[in-house]
mmCIF file of C-alpha atoms in Angstrom:
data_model
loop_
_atom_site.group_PDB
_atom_site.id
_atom_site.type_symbol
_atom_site.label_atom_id
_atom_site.label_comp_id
_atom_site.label_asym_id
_atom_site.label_seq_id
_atom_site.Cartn_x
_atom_site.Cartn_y
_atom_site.Cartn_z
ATOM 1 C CA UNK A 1129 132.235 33.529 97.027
ATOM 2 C CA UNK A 1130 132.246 36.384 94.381
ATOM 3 C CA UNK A 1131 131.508 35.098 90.990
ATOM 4 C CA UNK A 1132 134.099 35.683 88.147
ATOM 5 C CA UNK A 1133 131.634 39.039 86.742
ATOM 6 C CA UNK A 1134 132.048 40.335 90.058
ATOM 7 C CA UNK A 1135 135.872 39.953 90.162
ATOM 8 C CA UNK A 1136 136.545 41.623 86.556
ATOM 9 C CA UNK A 1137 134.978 44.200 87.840
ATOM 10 C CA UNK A 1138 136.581 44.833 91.225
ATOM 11 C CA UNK A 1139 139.460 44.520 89.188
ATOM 12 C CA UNK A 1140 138.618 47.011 86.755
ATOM 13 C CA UNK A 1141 137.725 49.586 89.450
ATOM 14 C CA UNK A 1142 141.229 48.857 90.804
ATOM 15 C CA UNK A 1143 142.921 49.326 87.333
ATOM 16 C CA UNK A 1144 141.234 52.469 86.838
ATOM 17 C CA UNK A 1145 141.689 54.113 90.575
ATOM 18 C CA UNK A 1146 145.393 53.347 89.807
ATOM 19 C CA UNK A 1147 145.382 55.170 86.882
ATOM 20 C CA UNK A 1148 143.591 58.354 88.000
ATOM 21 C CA UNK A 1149 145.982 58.066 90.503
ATOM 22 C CA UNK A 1150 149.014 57.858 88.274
ATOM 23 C CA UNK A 1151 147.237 60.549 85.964
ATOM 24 C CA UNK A 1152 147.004 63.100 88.770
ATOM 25 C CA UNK A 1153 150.453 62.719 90.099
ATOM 26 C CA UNK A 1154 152.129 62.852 86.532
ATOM 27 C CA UNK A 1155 149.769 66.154 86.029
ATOM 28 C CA UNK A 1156 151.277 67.790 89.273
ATOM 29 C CA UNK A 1157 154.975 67.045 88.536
ATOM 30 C CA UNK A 1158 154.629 68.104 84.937
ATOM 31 C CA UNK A 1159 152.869 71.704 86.668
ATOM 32 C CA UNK A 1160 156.069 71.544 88.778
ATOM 33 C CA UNK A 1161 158.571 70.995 86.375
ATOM 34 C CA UNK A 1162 157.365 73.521 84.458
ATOM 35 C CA UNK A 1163 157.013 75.993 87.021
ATOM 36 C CA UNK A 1164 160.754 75.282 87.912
ATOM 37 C CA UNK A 1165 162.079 75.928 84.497
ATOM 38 C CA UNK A 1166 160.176 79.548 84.300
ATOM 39 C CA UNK A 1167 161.682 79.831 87.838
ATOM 40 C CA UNK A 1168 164.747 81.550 86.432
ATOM 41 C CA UNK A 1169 163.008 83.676 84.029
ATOM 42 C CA UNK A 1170 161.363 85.723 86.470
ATOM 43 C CA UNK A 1171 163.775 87.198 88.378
ATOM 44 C CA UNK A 1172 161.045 90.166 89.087
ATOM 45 C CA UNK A 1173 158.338 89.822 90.936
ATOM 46 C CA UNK A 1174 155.252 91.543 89.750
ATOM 47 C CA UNK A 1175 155.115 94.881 91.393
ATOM 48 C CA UNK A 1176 151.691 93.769 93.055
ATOM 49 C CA UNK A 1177 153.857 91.829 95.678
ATOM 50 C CA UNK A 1178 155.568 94.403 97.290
ATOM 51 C CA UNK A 1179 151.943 96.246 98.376
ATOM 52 C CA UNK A 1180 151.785 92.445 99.859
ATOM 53 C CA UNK A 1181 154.823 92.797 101.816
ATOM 54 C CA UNK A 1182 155.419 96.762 102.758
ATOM 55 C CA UNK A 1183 151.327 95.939 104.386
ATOM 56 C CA UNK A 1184 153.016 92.937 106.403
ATOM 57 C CA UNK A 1185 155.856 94.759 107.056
ATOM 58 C CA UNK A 1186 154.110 97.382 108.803
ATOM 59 C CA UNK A 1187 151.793 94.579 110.874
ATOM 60 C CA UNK A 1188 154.837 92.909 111.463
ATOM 61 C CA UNK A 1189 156.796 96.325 113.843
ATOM 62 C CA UNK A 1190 152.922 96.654 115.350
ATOM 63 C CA UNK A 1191 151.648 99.614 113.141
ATOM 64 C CA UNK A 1192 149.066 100.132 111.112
ATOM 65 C CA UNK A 1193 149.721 100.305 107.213
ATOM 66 C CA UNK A 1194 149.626 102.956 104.626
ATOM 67 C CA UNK A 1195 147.105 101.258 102.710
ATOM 68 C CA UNK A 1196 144.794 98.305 102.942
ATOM 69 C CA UNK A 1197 144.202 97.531 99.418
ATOM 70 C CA UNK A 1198 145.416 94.319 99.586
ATOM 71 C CA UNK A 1199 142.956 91.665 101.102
ATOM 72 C CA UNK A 1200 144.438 89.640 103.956
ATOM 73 C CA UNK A 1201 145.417 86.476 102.819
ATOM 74 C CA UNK A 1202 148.577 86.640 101.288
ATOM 75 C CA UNK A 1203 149.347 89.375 103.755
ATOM 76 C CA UNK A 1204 148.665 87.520 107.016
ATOM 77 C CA UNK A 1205 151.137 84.547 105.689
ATOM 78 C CA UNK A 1206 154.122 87.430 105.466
ATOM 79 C CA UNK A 1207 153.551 88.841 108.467
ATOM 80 C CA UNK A 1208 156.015 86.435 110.677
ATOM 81 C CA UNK A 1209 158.755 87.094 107.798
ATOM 82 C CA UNK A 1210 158.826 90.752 107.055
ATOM 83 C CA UNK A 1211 161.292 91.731 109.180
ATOM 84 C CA UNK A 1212 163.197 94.074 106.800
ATOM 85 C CA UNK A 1213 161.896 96.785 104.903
ATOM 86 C CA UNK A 1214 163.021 94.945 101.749
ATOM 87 C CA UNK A 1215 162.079 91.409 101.068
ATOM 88 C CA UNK A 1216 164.717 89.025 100.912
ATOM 89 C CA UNK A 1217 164.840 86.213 97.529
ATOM 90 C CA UNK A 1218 164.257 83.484 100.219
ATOM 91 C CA UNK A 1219 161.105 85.710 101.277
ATOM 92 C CA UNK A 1220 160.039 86.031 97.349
ATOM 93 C CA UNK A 1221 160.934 82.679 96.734
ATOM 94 C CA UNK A 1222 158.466 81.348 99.596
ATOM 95 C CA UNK A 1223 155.567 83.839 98.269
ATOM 96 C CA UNK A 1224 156.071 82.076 94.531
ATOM 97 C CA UNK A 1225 155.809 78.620 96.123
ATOM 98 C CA UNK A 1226 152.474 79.646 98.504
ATOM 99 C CA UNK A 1227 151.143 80.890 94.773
ATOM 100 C CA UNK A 1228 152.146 77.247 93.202
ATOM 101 C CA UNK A 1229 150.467 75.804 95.991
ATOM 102 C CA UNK A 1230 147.204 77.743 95.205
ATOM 103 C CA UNK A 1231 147.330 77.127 91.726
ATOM 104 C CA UNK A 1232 147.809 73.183 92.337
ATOM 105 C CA UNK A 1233 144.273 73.228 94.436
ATOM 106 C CA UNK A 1234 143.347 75.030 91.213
ATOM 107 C CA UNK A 1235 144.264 72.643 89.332
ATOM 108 C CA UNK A 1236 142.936 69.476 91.755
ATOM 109 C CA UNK A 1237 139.525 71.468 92.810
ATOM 110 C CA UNK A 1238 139.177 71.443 88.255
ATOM 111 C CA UNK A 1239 140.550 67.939 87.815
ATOM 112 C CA UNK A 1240 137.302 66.540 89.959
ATOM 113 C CA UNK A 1241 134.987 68.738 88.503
ATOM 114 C CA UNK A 1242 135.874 67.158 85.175
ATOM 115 C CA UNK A 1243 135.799 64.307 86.204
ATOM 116 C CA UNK A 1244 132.263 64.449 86.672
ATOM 117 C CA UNK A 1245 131.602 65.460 83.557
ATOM 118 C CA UNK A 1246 134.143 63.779 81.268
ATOM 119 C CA UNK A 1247 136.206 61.202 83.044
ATOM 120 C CA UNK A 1248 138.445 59.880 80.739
ATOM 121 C CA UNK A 1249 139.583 63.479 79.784
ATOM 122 C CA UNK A 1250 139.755 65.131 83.061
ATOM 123 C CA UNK A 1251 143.417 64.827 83.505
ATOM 124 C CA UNK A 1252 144.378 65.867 80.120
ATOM 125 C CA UNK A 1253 141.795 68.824 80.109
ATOM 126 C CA UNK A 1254 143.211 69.928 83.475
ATOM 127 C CA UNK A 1255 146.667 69.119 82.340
ATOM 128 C CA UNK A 1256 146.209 71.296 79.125
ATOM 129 C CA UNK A 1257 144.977 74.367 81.314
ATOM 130 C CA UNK A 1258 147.523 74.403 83.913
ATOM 131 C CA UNK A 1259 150.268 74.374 81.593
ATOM 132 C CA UNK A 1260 148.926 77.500 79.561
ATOM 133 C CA UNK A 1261 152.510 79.280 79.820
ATOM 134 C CA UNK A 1262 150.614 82.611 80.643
ATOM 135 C CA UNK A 1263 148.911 80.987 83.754
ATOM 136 C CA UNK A 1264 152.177 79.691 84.486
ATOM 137 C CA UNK A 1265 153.882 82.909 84.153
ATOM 138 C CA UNK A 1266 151.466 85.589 85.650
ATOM 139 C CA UNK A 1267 149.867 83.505 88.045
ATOM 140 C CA UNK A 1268 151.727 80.313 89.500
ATOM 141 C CA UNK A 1269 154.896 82.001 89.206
ATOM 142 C CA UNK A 1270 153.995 85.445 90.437
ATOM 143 C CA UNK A 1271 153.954 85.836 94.717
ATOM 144 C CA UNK A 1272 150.856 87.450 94.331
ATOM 145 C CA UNK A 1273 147.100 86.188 95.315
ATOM 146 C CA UNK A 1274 145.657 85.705 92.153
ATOM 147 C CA UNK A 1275 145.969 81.445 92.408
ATOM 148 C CA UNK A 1276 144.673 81.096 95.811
ATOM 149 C CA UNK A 1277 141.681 83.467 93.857
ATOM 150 C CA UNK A 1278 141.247 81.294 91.786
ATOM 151 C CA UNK A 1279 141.434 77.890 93.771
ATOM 152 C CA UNK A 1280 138.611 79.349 96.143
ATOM 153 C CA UNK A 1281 136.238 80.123 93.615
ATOM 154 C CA UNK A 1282 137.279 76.546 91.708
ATOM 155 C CA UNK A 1283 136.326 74.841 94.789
ATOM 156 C CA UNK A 1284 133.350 77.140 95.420
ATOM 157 C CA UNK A 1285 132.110 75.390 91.872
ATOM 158 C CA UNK A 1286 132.870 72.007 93.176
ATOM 159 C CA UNK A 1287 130.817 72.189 96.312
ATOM 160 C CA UNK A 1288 128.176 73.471 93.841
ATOM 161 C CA UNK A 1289 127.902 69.989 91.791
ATOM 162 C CA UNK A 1290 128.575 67.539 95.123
ATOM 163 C CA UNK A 1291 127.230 69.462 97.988
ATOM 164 C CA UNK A 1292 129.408 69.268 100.595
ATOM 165 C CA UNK A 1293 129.357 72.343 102.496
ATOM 166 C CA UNK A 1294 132.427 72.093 104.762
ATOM 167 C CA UNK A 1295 133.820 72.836 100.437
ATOM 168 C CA UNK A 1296 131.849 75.556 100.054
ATOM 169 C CA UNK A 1297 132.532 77.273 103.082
ATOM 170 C CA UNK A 1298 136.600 76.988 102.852
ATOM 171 C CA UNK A 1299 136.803 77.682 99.297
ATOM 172 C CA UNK A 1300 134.586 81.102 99.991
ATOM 173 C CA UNK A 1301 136.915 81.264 102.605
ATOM 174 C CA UNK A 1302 140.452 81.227 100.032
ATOM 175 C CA UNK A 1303 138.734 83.737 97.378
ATOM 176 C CA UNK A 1304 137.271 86.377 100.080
ATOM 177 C CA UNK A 1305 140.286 86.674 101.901
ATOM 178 C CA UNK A 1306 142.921 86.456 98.744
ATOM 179 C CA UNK A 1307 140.989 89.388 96.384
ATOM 180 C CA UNK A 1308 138.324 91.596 97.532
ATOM 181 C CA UNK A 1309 136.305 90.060 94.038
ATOM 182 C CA UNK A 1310 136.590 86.621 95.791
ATOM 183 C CA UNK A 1311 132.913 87.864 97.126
ATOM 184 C CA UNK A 1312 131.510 87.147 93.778
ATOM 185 C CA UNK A 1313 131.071 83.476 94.719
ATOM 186 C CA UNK A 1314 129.040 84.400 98.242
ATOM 187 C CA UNK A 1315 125.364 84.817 96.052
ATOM 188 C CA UNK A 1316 125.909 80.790 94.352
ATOM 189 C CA UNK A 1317 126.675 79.799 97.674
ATOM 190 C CA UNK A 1318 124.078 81.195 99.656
ATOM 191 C CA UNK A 1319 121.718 79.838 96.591
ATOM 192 C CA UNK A 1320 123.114 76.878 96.907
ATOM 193 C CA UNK A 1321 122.890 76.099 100.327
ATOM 194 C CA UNK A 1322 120.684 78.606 101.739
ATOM 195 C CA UNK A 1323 118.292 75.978 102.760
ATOM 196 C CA UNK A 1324 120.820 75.270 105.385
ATOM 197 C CA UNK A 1325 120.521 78.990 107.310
ATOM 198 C CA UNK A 1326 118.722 77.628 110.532
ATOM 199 C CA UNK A 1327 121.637 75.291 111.600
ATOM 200 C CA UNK A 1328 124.791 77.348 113.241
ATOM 201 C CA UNK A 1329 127.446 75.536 110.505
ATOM 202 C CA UNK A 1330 126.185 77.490 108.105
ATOM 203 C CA UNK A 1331 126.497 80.764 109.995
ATOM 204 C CA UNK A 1332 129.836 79.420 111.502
ATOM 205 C CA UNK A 1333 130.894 78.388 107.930
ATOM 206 C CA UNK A 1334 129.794 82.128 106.267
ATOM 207 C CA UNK A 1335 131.557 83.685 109.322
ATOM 208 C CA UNK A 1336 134.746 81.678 108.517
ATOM 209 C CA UNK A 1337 134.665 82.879 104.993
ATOM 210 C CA UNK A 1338 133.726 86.515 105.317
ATOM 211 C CA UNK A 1339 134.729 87.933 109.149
ATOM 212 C CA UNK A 1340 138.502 88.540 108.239
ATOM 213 C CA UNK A 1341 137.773 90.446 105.308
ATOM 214 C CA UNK A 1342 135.536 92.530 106.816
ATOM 215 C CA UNK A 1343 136.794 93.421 109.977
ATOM 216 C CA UNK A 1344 140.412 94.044 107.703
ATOM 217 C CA UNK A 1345 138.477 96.410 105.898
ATOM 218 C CA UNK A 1346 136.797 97.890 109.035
ATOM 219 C CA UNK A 1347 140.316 98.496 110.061
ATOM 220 C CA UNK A 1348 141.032 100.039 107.191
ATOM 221 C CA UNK A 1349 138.459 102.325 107.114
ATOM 222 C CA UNK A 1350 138.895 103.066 110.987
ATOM 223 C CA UNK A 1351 142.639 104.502 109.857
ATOM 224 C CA UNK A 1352 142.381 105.612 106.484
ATOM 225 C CA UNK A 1353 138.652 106.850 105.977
ATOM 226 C CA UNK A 1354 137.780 104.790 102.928
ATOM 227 C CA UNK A 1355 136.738 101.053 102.846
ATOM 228 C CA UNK A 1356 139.048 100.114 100.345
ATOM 229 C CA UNK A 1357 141.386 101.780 97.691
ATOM 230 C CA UNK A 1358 139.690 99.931 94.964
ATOM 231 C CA UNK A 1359 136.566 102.612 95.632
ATOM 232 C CA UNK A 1360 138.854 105.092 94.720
ATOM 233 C CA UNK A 1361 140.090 103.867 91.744
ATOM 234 C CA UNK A 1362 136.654 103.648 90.387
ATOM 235 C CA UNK A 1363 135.445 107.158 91.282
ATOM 236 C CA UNK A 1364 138.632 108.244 89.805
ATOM 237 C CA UNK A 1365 137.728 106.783 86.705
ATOM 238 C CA UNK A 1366 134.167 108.435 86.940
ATOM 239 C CA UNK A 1367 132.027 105.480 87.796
ATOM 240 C CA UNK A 1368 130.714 105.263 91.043
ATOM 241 C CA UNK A 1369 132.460 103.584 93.799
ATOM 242 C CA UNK A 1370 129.974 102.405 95.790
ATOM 243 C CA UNK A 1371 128.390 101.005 92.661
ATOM 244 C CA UNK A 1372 131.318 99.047 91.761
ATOM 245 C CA UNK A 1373 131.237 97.611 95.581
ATOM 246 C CA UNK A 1374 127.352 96.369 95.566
ATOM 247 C CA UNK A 1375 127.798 94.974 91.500
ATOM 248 C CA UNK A 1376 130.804 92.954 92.786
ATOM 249 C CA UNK A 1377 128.842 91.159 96.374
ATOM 250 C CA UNK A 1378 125.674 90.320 94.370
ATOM 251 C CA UNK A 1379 126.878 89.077 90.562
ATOM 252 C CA UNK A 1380 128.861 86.076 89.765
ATOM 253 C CA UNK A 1381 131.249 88.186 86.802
ATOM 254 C CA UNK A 1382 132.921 90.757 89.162
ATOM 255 C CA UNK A 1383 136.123 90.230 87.389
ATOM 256 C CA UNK A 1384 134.263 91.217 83.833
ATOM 257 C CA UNK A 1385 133.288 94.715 85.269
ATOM 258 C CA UNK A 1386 134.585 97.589 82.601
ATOM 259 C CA UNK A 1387 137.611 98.520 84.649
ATOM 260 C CA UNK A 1388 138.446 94.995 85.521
ATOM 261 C CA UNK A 1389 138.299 93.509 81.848
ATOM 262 C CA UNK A 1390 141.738 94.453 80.978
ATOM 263 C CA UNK A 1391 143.154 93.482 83.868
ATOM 264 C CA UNK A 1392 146.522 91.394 82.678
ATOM 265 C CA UNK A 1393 145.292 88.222 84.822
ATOM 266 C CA UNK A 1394 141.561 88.391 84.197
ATOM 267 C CA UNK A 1395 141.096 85.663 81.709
ATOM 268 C CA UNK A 1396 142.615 83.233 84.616
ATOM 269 C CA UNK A 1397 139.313 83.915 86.376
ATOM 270 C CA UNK A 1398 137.168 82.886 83.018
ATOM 271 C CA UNK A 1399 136.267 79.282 83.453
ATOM 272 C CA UNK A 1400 135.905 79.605 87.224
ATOM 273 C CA UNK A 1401 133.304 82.142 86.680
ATOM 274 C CA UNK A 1402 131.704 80.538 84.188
ATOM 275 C CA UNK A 1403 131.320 77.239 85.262
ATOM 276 C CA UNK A 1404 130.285 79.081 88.949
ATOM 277 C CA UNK A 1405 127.287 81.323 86.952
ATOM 278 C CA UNK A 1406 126.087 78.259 85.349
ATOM 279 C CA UNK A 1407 125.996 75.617 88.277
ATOM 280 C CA UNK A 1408 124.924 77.860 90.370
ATOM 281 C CA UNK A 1409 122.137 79.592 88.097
ATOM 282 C CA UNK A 1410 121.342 76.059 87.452
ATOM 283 C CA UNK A 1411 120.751 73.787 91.027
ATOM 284 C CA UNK A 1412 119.623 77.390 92.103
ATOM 285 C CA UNK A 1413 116.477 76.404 89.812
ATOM 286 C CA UNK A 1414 116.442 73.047 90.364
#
């Protein structure tokens, strides 16, 4: 028979599950109501999302696109609707609400990490982030691939604190295959859980998050000569390409390079980064 100490605190346990519970689910709706009332104030969509589109488009009638600077995330989720040359608003509409979904892993993959650092604020912290109205605007709201960026490499830092590799693996998986810089969180991983190398779920898991990007850019290559626009755009600006390409696979602040720093979304990527360098630089010496 349980004695009346071990009761409180079954009860308290109970009490406070419910309220993480209630916590989280107010958190999401308020993200959702608030993503609905800057609905209608973005009738545009960033011009970003129509490289998306005319890229599925052309998968879509079988040939092989223009350009494949666009990683193949967002792109491979169009395919079965770009029928027309133009996107529909239904078509738009469904890209916005495949970028809210990112950004609410986002926001779940940071709510736990909090939590493990500063329970009783985790919700508010997270709360207070994901209702920054420039997040809200430029990234949840936008059909572009920036949140699904971002909830990869937030979920790359989770795997960091609790382990779990099965984490690791999808969330390299989301950020590889949404923005080429997604690759920044491959070196913390492999740090992480490099111990791991001999059994085949870690090759099967690395596979998962890298093969589609690289064979897209193989492809791309095969049809266009260069392994990605973005290596243009750098030598263009007179740094080296290839440069740009190695700094990005083997440091954790791709996104902080010179020609990325004033990128308009950049500062979404800031505490992912962050906490990723630091837990990663840190169990990597442990």
């Amino acid at each position: 028979m349980e004695s009346a100490k071990e009761q409180t605190e079954a009860k308290r346990l109970l009490a406070e599950g419910v309220w993480r519970r209630a916590a989280l689910a107010g958190m999401f709706l308020a993200v959702l109501f608030s993503w609905l009332l800057y609905l209608g104030d973005s009738p545009i969509p960033n011009t970003d999302f129509y490289g998306f589109y005319w890229t599925a488009h052309a998968l879509h009638n079988g040939e092989a696109p223009e350009s494949f600077k666009r990683a193949p995330l967002l792109v491979s989720i169009l395919v079965p609707l770009a029928k027309q040359e133009t996107p529909s608003e239904a078509i738009i509409l469904f890209a916005r609400v495949v970028s809210l979904t990112g950004y609410l892993v986002f926001g779940f993959a940071l709510y736990l990490f909090l939590r493990r650092f500063a329970p009783q604020f985790a919700a508010l912290l997270t709360l207070l982030y994901l209702l920054n109205p420039h997040y809200l605007l430029f990234v949840a709201l936008q059909p572009i691939a920036d949140a699904w960026l971002g909830a990869g490499m937030m979920l790359g830092c989770l795997s960091l604190l609790n382990g779990k590799r099965w984490l690791a693996w999808f969330g390299a998986m989301f950020a590889c295959n949404a923005r080429y810089d997604g690759v920044s969180l491959l070196p913390a991983l492999l740090w992480r859980f490099g111990s791991d190398r001999r059994r085949w779920g870690f090759w099967a898991g690395l596979g998962l998050a890298v093969l589609p990007t690289v064979l897209w850019l193989m492809v791309g290559w095969y049809y266009t000569g260069h392994i990605s626009p973005y290596v243009q755009e750098t030598e263009s600006a007179g740094s080296s390409g290839w440069r740009f390409v190695a700094v990005v696979a083997f440091t954790f602040l791709a996104n902080f390079l010179p020609q990325k720093v004033l990128e308009e979304h950049s500062l979404f990527q800031l505490p992912n980064l962050a906490l990723l360098s630091a837990t990663g630089i840190g169990l990597g010496i442990a």
